[in-house]
PDB file of N, CA and C and ligand atoms in Angstrom:
ATOM      1  N   UNK G   1      97.471 129.934 120.819  1.00  0.00           N
ATOM      2  CA  UNK G   1      98.232 128.818 120.238  1.00  0.00           C
ATOM      3  C   UNK G   1      97.774 128.588 118.806  1.00  0.00           C
ATOM      4  N   UNK G   2      98.748 128.347 117.940  1.00  0.00           N
ATOM      5  CA  UNK G   2      98.442 128.092 116.529  1.00  0.00           C
ATOM      6  C   UNK G   2      97.664 126.779 116.375  1.00  0.00           C
ATOM      7  N   UNK G   3      96.626 126.814 115.526  1.00  0.00           N
ATOM      8  CA  UNK G   3      95.835 125.607 115.327  1.00  0.00           C
ATOM      9  C   UNK G   3      96.593 124.601 114.482  1.00  0.00           C
ATOM     10  N   UNK G   4      96.659 123.359 114.945  1.00  0.00           N
ATOM     11  CA  UNK G   4      97.380 122.325 114.226  1.00  0.00           C
ATOM     12  C   UNK G   4      96.378 121.430 113.508  1.00  0.00           C
ATOM     13  N   UNK G   5      96.828 120.815 112.418  1.00  0.00           N
ATOM     14  CA  UNK G   5      95.996 119.899 111.662  1.00  0.00           C
ATOM     15  C   UNK G   5      96.538 118.487 111.819  1.00  0.00           C
ATOM     16  N   UNK G   6      95.636 117.533 111.992  1.00  0.00           N
ATOM     17  CA  UNK G   6      96.027 116.139 112.185  1.00  0.00           C
ATOM     18  C   UNK G   6      96.815 115.630 110.968  1.00  0.00           C
ATOM     19  N   UNK G   7      97.874 114.867 111.218  1.00  0.00           N
ATOM     20  CA  UNK G   7      98.689 114.335 110.132  1.00  0.00           C
ATOM     21  C   UNK G   7      98.186 113.013 109.578  1.00  0.00           C
ATOM     22  N   UNK G   8      96.993 112.593 110.002  1.00  0.00           N
ATOM     23  CA  UNK G   8      96.454 111.341 109.461  1.00  0.00           C
ATOM     24  C   UNK G   8      95.748 111.592 108.122  1.00  0.00           C
ATOM     25  N   UNK G   9      95.838 112.806 107.593  1.00  0.00           N
ATOM     26  CA  UNK G   9      95.338 113.184 106.281  1.00  0.00           C
ATOM     27  C   UNK G   9      93.831 113.134 106.155  1.00  0.00           C
ATOM     28  N   UNK G  10      93.118 113.194 107.246  1.00  0.00           N
ATOM     29  CA  UNK G  10      91.674 113.297 107.201  1.00  0.00           C
ATOM     30  C   UNK G  10      91.342 114.786 107.142  1.00  0.00           C
ATOM     31  N   UNK G  11      90.636 115.226 106.108  1.00  0.00           N
ATOM     32  CA  UNK G  11      90.333 116.662 105.981  1.00  0.00           C
ATOM     33  C   UNK G  11      89.576 117.176 107.198  1.00  0.00           C
ATOM     34  N   UNK G  12      89.881 118.382 107.614  1.00  0.00           N
ATOM     35  CA  UNK G  12      89.249 118.942 108.825  1.00  0.00           C
ATOM     36  C   UNK G  12      87.973 119.708 108.505  1.00  0.00           C
ATOM     37  N   UNK G  13      87.589 119.794 107.243  1.00  0.00           N
ATOM     38  CA  UNK G  13      86.446 120.632 106.876  1.00  0.00           C
ATOM     39  C   UNK G  13      85.220 119.809 106.487  1.00  0.00           C
ATOM     40  N   UNK G  14      85.186 118.534 106.887  1.00  0.00           N
ATOM     41  CA  UNK G  14      84.049 117.696 106.534  1.00  0.00           C
ATOM     42  C   UNK G  14      82.912 117.899 107.537  1.00  0.00           C
ATOM     43  N   UNK G  15      81.693 117.504 107.136  1.00  0.00           N
ATOM     44  CA  UNK G  15      80.604 117.471 108.088  1.00  0.00           C
ATOM     45  C   UNK G  15      80.944 116.406 109.141  1.00  0.00           C
ATOM     46  N   UNK G  16      80.411 116.579 110.341  1.00  0.00           N
ATOM     47  CA  UNK G  16      80.818 115.713 111.457  1.00  0.00           C
ATOM     48  C   UNK G  16      80.631 114.231 111.160  1.00  0.00           C
ATOM     49  N   UNK G  17      79.480 113.862 110.575  1.00  0.00           N
ATOM     50  CA  UNK G  17      79.222 112.448 110.302  1.00  0.00           C
ATOM     51  C   UNK G  17      80.231 111.879 109.313  1.00  0.00           C
ATOM     52  N   UNK G  18      80.557 112.683 108.297  1.00  0.00           N
ATOM     53  CA  UNK G  18      81.515 112.231 107.317  1.00  0.00           C
ATOM     54  C   UNK G  18      82.925 112.124 107.950  1.00  0.00           C
ATOM     55  N   UNK G  19      83.188 113.010 108.855  1.00  0.00           N
ATOM     56  CA  UNK G  19      84.461 112.981 109.581  1.00  0.00           C
ATOM     57  C   UNK G  19      84.591 111.676 110.364  1.00  0.00           C
ATOM     58  N   UNK G  20      83.525 111.316 111.082  1.00  0.00           N
ATOM     59  CA  UNK G  20      83.543 110.088 111.849  1.00  0.00           C
ATOM     60  C   UNK G  20      83.765 108.887 110.925  1.00  0.00           C
ATOM     61  N   UNK G  21      83.146 108.905 109.746  1.00  0.00           N
ATOM     62  CA  UNK G  21      83.306 107.800 108.799  1.00  0.00           C
ATOM     63  C   UNK G  21      84.745 107.701 108.324  1.00  0.00           C
ATOM     64  N   UNK G  22      85.349 108.854 108.028  1.00  0.00           N
ATOM     65  CA  UNK G  22      86.748 108.862 107.561  1.00  0.00           C
ATOM     66  C   UNK G  22      87.690 108.369 108.651  1.00  0.00           C
ATOM     67  N   UNK G  23      87.426 108.780 109.874  1.00  0.00           N
ATOM     68  CA  UNK G  23      88.262 108.339 110.983  1.00  0.00           C
ATOM     69  C   UNK G  23      88.118 106.809 111.164  1.00  0.00           C
ATOM     70  N   UNK G  24      86.877 106.296 111.051  1.00  0.00           N
ATOM     71  CA  UNK G  24      86.657 104.865 111.175  1.00  0.00           C
ATOM     72  C   UNK G  24      87.394 104.117 110.058  1.00  0.00           C
ATOM     73  N   UNK G  25      87.360 104.651 108.838  1.00  0.00           N
ATOM     74  CA  UNK G  25      88.083 104.032 107.724  1.00  0.00           C
ATOM     75  C   UNK G  25      89.566 104.052 107.978  1.00  0.00           C
ATOM     76  N   UNK G  26      90.069 105.145 108.512  1.00  0.00           N
ATOM     77  CA  UNK G  26      91.503 105.269 108.818  1.00  0.00           C
ATOM     78  C   UNK G  26      91.917 104.210 109.837  1.00  0.00           C
ATOM     79  N   UNK G  27      91.104 104.072 110.884  1.00  0.00           N
ATOM     80  CA  UNK G  27      91.423 103.094 111.938  1.00  0.00           C
ATOM     81  C   UNK G  27      91.395 101.679 111.375  1.00  0.00           C
ATOM     82  N   UNK G  28      90.428 101.404 110.477  1.00  0.00           N
ATOM     83  CA  UNK G  28      90.317 100.066 109.879  1.00  0.00           C
ATOM     84  C   UNK G  28      91.576  99.701 109.099  1.00  0.00           C
ATOM     85  N   UNK G  29      92.215 100.706 108.528  1.00  0.00           N
ATOM     86  CA  UNK G  29      93.404 100.439 107.686  1.00  0.00           C
ATOM     87  C   UNK G  29      94.665 100.283 108.520  1.00  0.00           C
ATOM     88  N   UNK G  30      94.638 100.580 109.786  1.00  0.00           N
ATOM     89  CA  UNK G  30      95.823 100.432 110.628  1.00  0.00           C
ATOM     90  C   UNK G  30      96.189  98.961 110.799  1.00  0.00           C
ATOM     91  N   UNK G  31      97.458  98.703 110.822  1.00  0.00           N
ATOM     92  CA  UNK G  31      97.946  97.359 111.148  1.00  0.00           C
ATOM     93  C   UNK G  31      97.510  97.049 112.585  1.00  0.00           C
ATOM     94  N   UNK G  32      96.883  95.889 112.820  1.00  0.00           N
ATOM     95  CA  UNK G  32      96.439  95.550 114.185  1.00  0.00           C
ATOM     96  C   UNK G  32      97.565  95.661 115.223  1.00  0.00           C
ATOM     97  N   UNK G  33      98.773  95.429 114.778  1.00  0.00           N
ATOM     98  CA  UNK G  33      99.899  95.546 115.710  1.00  0.00           C
ATOM     99  C   UNK G  33     100.167  96.974 116.126  1.00  0.00           C
ATOM    100  N   UNK G  34      99.638  97.921 115.354  1.00  0.00           N
ATOM    101  CA  UNK G  34      99.799  99.346 115.691  1.00  0.00           C
ATOM    102  C   UNK G  34      98.730  99.804 116.676  1.00  0.00           C
ATOM    103  N   UNK G  35      97.749  98.941 116.938  1.00  0.00           N
ATOM    104  CA  UNK G  35      96.580  99.389 117.687  1.00  0.00           C
ATOM    105  C   UNK G  35      96.573  98.906 119.132  1.00  0.00           C
ATOM    106  N   UNK G  36      96.056  99.732 120.016  1.00  0.00           N
ATOM    107  CA  UNK G  36      95.858  99.302 121.402  1.00  0.00           C
ATOM    108  C   UNK G  36      94.599  98.446 121.479  1.00  0.00           C
ATOM    109  N   UNK G  37      94.475  97.670 122.564  1.00  0.00           N
ATOM    110  CA  UNK G  37      93.285  96.857 122.793  1.00  0.00           C
ATOM    111  C   UNK G  37      92.077  97.787 122.983  1.00  0.00           C
ATOM    112  N   UNK G  38      90.895  97.234 122.728  1.00  0.00           N
ATOM    113  CA  UNK G  38      89.659  98.033 122.818  1.00  0.00           C
ATOM    114  C   UNK G  38      89.506  98.694 124.198  1.00  0.00           C
ATOM    115  N   UNK G  39      89.833  97.959 125.262  1.00  0.00           N
ATOM    116  CA  UNK G  39      89.662  98.518 126.614  1.00  0.00           C
ATOM    117  C   UNK G  39      90.577  99.716 126.828  1.00  0.00           C
ATOM    118  N   UNK G  40      91.798  99.639 126.318  1.00  0.00           N
ATOM    119  CA  UNK G  40      92.720 100.761 126.450  1.00  0.00           C
ATOM    120  C   UNK G  40      92.260 101.934 125.584  1.00  0.00           C
ATOM    121  N   UNK G  41      91.741 101.636 124.410  1.00  0.00           N
ATOM    122  CA  UNK G  41      91.222 102.690 123.520  1.00  0.00           C
ATOM    123  C   UNK G  41      90.085 103.433 124.224  1.00  0.00           C
ATOM    124  N   UNK G  42      89.148 102.706 124.780  1.00  0.00           N
ATOM    125  CA  UNK G  42      88.033 103.333 125.487  1.00  0.00           C
ATOM    126  C   UNK G  42      88.503 104.137 126.696  1.00  0.00           C
ATOM    127  N   UNK G  43      89.501 103.613 127.405  1.00  0.00           N
ATOM    128  CA  UNK G  43      90.035 104.314 128.564  1.00  0.00           C
ATOM    129  C   UNK G  43      90.644 105.667 128.133  1.00  0.00           C
ATOM    130  N   UNK G  44      91.451 105.623 127.072  1.00  0.00           N
ATOM    131  CA  UNK G  44      92.061 106.866 126.577  1.00  0.00           C
ATOM    132  C   UNK G  44      90.994 107.869 126.128  1.00  0.00           C
ATOM    133  N   UNK G  45      90.001 107.380 125.392  1.00  0.00           N
ATOM    134  CA  UNK G  45      88.969 108.302 124.903  1.00  0.00           C
ATOM    135  C   UNK G  45      88.159 108.896 126.059  1.00  0.00           C
ATOM    136  N   UNK G  46      87.969 108.111 127.106  1.00  0.00           N
ATOM    137  CA  UNK G  46      87.263 108.635 128.278  1.00  0.00           C
ATOM    138  C   UNK G  46      88.027 109.801 128.896  1.00  0.00           C
ATOM    139  N   UNK G  47      89.343 109.663 128.925  1.00  0.00           N
ATOM    140  CA  UNK G  47      90.182 110.742 129.490  1.00  0.00           C
ATOM    141  C   UNK G  47      90.106 111.969 128.577  1.00  0.00           C
ATOM    142  N   UNK G  48      90.182 111.762 127.282  1.00  0.00           N
ATOM    143  CA  UNK G  48      90.081 112.890 126.345  1.00  0.00           C
ATOM    144  C   UNK G  48      88.729 113.571 126.443  1.00  0.00           C
ATOM    145  N   UNK G  49      87.678 112.796 126.555  1.00  0.00           N
ATOM    146  CA  UNK G  49      86.346 113.389 126.616  1.00  0.00           C
ATOM    147  C   UNK G  49      86.133 114.242 127.855  1.00  0.00           C
ATOM    148  N   UNK G  50      86.914 113.979 128.895  1.00  0.00           N
ATOM    149  CA  UNK G  50      86.811 114.784 130.127  1.00  0.00           C
ATOM    150  C   UNK G  50      87.854 115.897 130.169  1.00  0.00           C
ATOM    151  N   UNK G  51      88.627 116.015 129.122  1.00  0.00           N
ATOM    152  CA  UNK G  51      89.772 116.950 129.123  1.00  0.00           C
ATOM    153  C   UNK G  51      89.357 118.312 128.544  1.00  0.00           C
ATOM    154  N   UNK G  52      89.788 119.391 129.188  1.00  0.00           N
ATOM    155  CA  UNK G  52      89.421 120.705 128.680  1.00  0.00           C
ATOM    156  C   UNK G  52      90.275 121.133 127.478  1.00  0.00           C
ATOM    157  N   UNK G  53      91.160 120.260 127.026  1.00  0.00           N
ATOM    158  CA  UNK G  53      91.957 120.552 125.847  1.00  0.00           C
ATOM    159  C   UNK G  53      91.380 119.876 124.581  1.00  0.00           C
ATOM    160  N   UNK G  54      90.246 119.207 124.738  1.00  0.00           N
ATOM    161  CA  UNK G  54      89.580 118.606 123.586  1.00  0.00           C
ATOM    162  C   UNK G  54      88.715 119.661 122.909  1.00  0.00           C
ATOM    163  N   UNK G  55      88.960 119.900 121.640  1.00  0.00           N
ATOM    164  CA  UNK G  55      88.256 120.944 120.886  1.00  0.00           C
ATOM    165  C   UNK G  55      87.148 120.312 120.052  1.00  0.00           C
ATOM    166  N   UNK G  56      85.945 120.802 120.239  1.00  0.00           N
ATOM    167  CA  UNK G  56      84.813 120.355 119.427  1.00  0.00           C
ATOM    168  C   UNK G  56      84.510 118.880 119.600  1.00  0.00           C
ATOM    169  N   UNK G  57      84.998 118.264 120.656  1.00  0.00           N
ATOM    170  CA  UNK G  57      84.757 116.849 120.884  1.00  0.00           C
ATOM    171  C   UNK G  57      85.565 115.960 119.947  1.00  0.00           C
ATOM    172  N   UNK G  58      86.480 116.540 119.178  1.00  0.00           N
ATOM    173  CA  UNK G  58      87.200 115.734 118.190  1.00  0.00           C
ATOM    174  C   UNK G  58      88.722 115.851 118.225  1.00  0.00           C
ATOM    175  N   UNK G  59      89.212 117.051 118.380  1.00  0.00           N
ATOM    176  CA  UNK G  59      90.659 117.235 118.232  1.00  0.00           C
ATOM    177  C   UNK G  59      91.318 117.742 119.504  1.00  0.00           C
ATOM    178  N   UNK G  60      92.571 117.359 119.658  1.00  0.00           N
ATOM    179  CA  UNK G  60      93.375 117.802 120.820  1.00  0.00           C
ATOM    180  C   UNK G  60      94.033 119.123 120.457  1.00  0.00           C
ATOM    181  N   UNK G  61      93.957 120.092 121.353  1.00  0.00           N
ATOM    182  CA  UNK G  61      94.498 121.421 121.010  1.00  0.00           C
ATOM    183  C   UNK G  61      96.024 121.406 120.972  1.00  0.00           C
ATOM    184  N   UNK G  62      96.663 120.435 121.551  1.00  0.00           N
ATOM    185  CA  UNK G  62      98.122 120.434 121.583  1.00  0.00           C
ATOM    186  C   UNK G  62      98.753 119.866 120.313  1.00  0.00           C
ATOM    187  N   UNK G  63      98.104 118.892 119.714  1.00  0.00           N
ATOM    188  CA  UNK G  63      98.727 118.265 118.523  1.00  0.00           C
ATOM    189  C   UNK G  63      97.869 118.428 117.271  1.00  0.00           C
ATOM    190  N   UNK G  64      96.600 118.793 117.437  1.00  0.00           N
ATOM    191  CA  UNK G  64      95.695 118.923 116.308  1.00  0.00           C
ATOM    192  C   UNK G  64      95.148 117.600 115.820  1.00  0.00           C
ATOM    193  N   UNK G  65      95.472 116.522 116.536  1.00  0.00           N
ATOM    194  CA  UNK G  65      95.032 115.198 116.119  1.00  0.00           C
ATOM    195  C   UNK G  65      93.552 114.964 116.452  1.00  0.00           C
ATOM    196  N   UNK G  66      92.928 114.146 115.609  1.00  0.00           N
ATOM    197  CA  UNK G  66      91.627 113.611 115.978  1.00  0.00           C
ATOM    198  C   UNK G  66      91.906 112.553 117.043  1.00  0.00           C
ATOM    199  N   UNK G  67      91.385 112.760 118.231  1.00  0.00           N
ATOM    200  CA  UNK G  67      91.750 111.825 119.309  1.00  0.00           C
ATOM    201  C   UNK G  67      91.215 110.412 119.042  1.00  0.00           C
ATOM    202  N   UNK G  68      90.136 110.294 118.275  1.00  0.00           N
ATOM    203  CA  UNK G  68      89.631 108.962 117.928  1.00  0.00           C
ATOM    204  C   UNK G  68      90.688 108.179 117.143  1.00  0.00           C
ATOM    205  N   UNK G  69      91.525 108.850 116.384  1.00  0.00           N
ATOM    206  CA  UNK G  69      92.590 108.181 115.641  1.00  0.00           C
ATOM    207  C   UNK G  69      93.841 108.057 116.499  1.00  0.00           C
ATOM    208  N   UNK G  70      94.232 109.131 117.151  1.00  0.00           N
ATOM    209  CA  UNK G  70      95.468 109.106 117.926  1.00  0.00           C
ATOM    210  C   UNK G  70      95.427 108.079 119.062  1.00  0.00           C
ATOM    211  N   UNK G  71      94.284 108.017 119.757  1.00  0.00           N
ATOM    212  CA  UNK G  71      94.163 107.124 120.914  1.00  0.00           C
ATOM    213  C   UNK G  71      94.260 105.650 120.524  1.00  0.00           C
ATOM    214  N   UNK G  72      94.062 105.363 119.252  1.00  0.00           N
ATOM    215  CA  UNK G  72      94.057 103.962 118.810  1.00  0.00           C
ATOM    216  C   UNK G  72      95.482 103.424 118.633  1.00  0.00           C
ATOM    217  N   UNK G  73      96.459 104.315 118.507  1.00  0.00           N
ATOM    218  CA  UNK G  73      97.793 103.868 118.142  1.00  0.00           C
ATOM    219  C   UNK G  73      98.672 103.615 119.388  1.00  0.00           C
ATOM    220  N   UNK G  74      99.277 102.460 119.389  1.00  0.00           N
ATOM    221  CA  UNK G  74     100.173 102.058 120.483  1.00  0.00           C
ATOM    222  C   UNK G  74     101.276 103.076 120.705  1.00  0.00           C
ATOM    223  N   UNK G  75     101.818 103.599 119.630  1.00  0.00           N
ATOM    224  CA  UNK G  75     103.015 104.451 119.746  1.00  0.00           C
ATOM    225  C   UNK G  75     102.670 105.890 120.118  1.00  0.00           C
ATOM    226  N   UNK G  76     101.408 106.258 120.157  1.00  0.00           N
ATOM    227  CA  UNK G  76     101.051 107.651 120.475  1.00  0.00           C
ATOM    228  C   UNK G  76     100.827 107.819 121.978  1.00  0.00           C
ATOM    229  N   UNK G  77     100.987 109.042 122.396  1.00  0.00           N
ATOM    230  CA  UNK G  77     100.677 109.359 123.777  1.00  0.00           C
ATOM    231  C   UNK G  77      99.899 110.669 123.822  1.00  0.00           C
ATOM    232  N   UNK G  78      99.457 111.041 124.988  1.00  0.00           N
ATOM    233  CA  UNK G  78      98.815 112.338 125.168  1.00  0.00           C
ATOM    234  C   UNK G  78      99.882 113.416 125.143  1.00  0.00           C
ATOM    235  N   UNK G  79      99.733 114.437 124.268  1.00  0.00           N
ATOM    236  CA  UNK G  79     100.794 115.444 124.148  1.00  0.00           C
ATOM    237  C   UNK G  79     100.714 116.607 125.109  1.00  0.00           C
ATOM    238  N   UNK G  80      99.870 116.521 126.117  1.00  0.00           N
ATOM    239  CA  UNK G  80      99.724 117.660 127.032  1.00  0.00           C
ATOM    240  C   UNK G  80     101.097 117.991 127.646  1.00  0.00           C
ATOM    241  N   UNK G  81     101.529 119.222 127.530  1.00  0.00           N
ATOM    242  CA  UNK G  81     102.855 119.584 128.041  1.00  0.00           C
ATOM    243  C   UNK G  81     103.000 119.276 129.531  1.00  0.00           C
ATOM    244  N   UNK G  82     104.024 118.541 129.846  1.00  0.00           N
ATOM    245  CA  UNK G  82     104.337 118.242 131.248  1.00  0.00           C
ATOM    246  C   UNK G  82     103.537 117.147 131.897  1.00  0.00           C
ATOM    247  N   UNK G  83     102.494 116.650 131.189  1.00  0.00           N
ATOM    248  CA  UNK G  83     101.699 115.588 131.774  1.00  0.00           C
ATOM    249  C   UNK G  83     100.963 114.754 130.723  1.00  0.00           C
ATOM    250  N   UNK G  84     101.441 113.536 130.510  1.00  0.00           N
ATOM    251  CA  UNK G  84     100.751 112.594 129.632  1.00  0.00           C
ATOM    252  C   UNK G  84      99.520 112.081 130.384  1.00  0.00           C
ATOM    253  N   UNK G  85      98.342 112.567 129.963  1.00  0.00           N
ATOM    254  CA  UNK G  85      97.110 112.243 130.718  1.00  0.00           C
ATOM    255  C   UNK G  85      96.714 110.773 130.568  1.00  0.00           C
ATOM    256  N   UNK G  86      97.246 110.102 129.572  1.00  0.00           N
ATOM    257  CA  UNK G  86      96.869 108.711 129.358  1.00  0.00           C
ATOM    258  C   UNK G  86      97.615 107.731 130.266  1.00  0.00           C
ATOM    259  N   UNK G  87      98.638 108.205 130.966  1.00  0.00           N
ATOM    260  CA  UNK G  87      99.399 107.304 131.852  1.00  0.00           C
ATOM    261  C   UNK G  87      98.659 107.097 133.154  1.00  0.00           C
TER     262      UNK G  87
HETATM  263  S1  SF4 E   1      95.302 113.843 124.049  1.00  0.00           S
HETATM  264 FE1  SF4 E   1      95.643 114.558 126.170  1.00  0.00          FE
HETATM  265  S2  SF4 E   1      95.614 116.812 126.114  1.00  0.00           S
HETATM  266 FE2  SF4 E   1      94.724 116.030 124.179  1.00  0.00          FE
HETATM  267  S3  SF4 E   1      92.517 115.961 124.564  1.00  0.00           S
HETATM  268 FE3  SF4 E   1      93.319 113.938 125.051  1.00  0.00          FE
HETATM  269  S4  SF4 E   1      93.754 113.971 127.258  1.00  0.00           S
HETATM  270 FE4  SF4 E   1      93.544 116.099 126.547  1.00  0.00          FE
END
């Protein structure tokens, strides 16, 4: 499968700590109305962390998104073909 790059414009070639900081900054800039509640965010991340489609603990192999960013957004879902794991 072709590797995808997250569309949140966070560069994929940063050191891990810098990547986490950029993702945190990205989440901070989101409109609160775009964000799920903390409990839902943690629930989604727990599912991703147990998923064999999570690459390097950061990105989903199906969409290329940083799951820390994707899971925060109300309008996003799990892109696993045939099964939204977050439901
Ligand atoms: S978004 Fe879905 S397919 Fe991707 S890592 Fe998370 S649970 Fe797995």
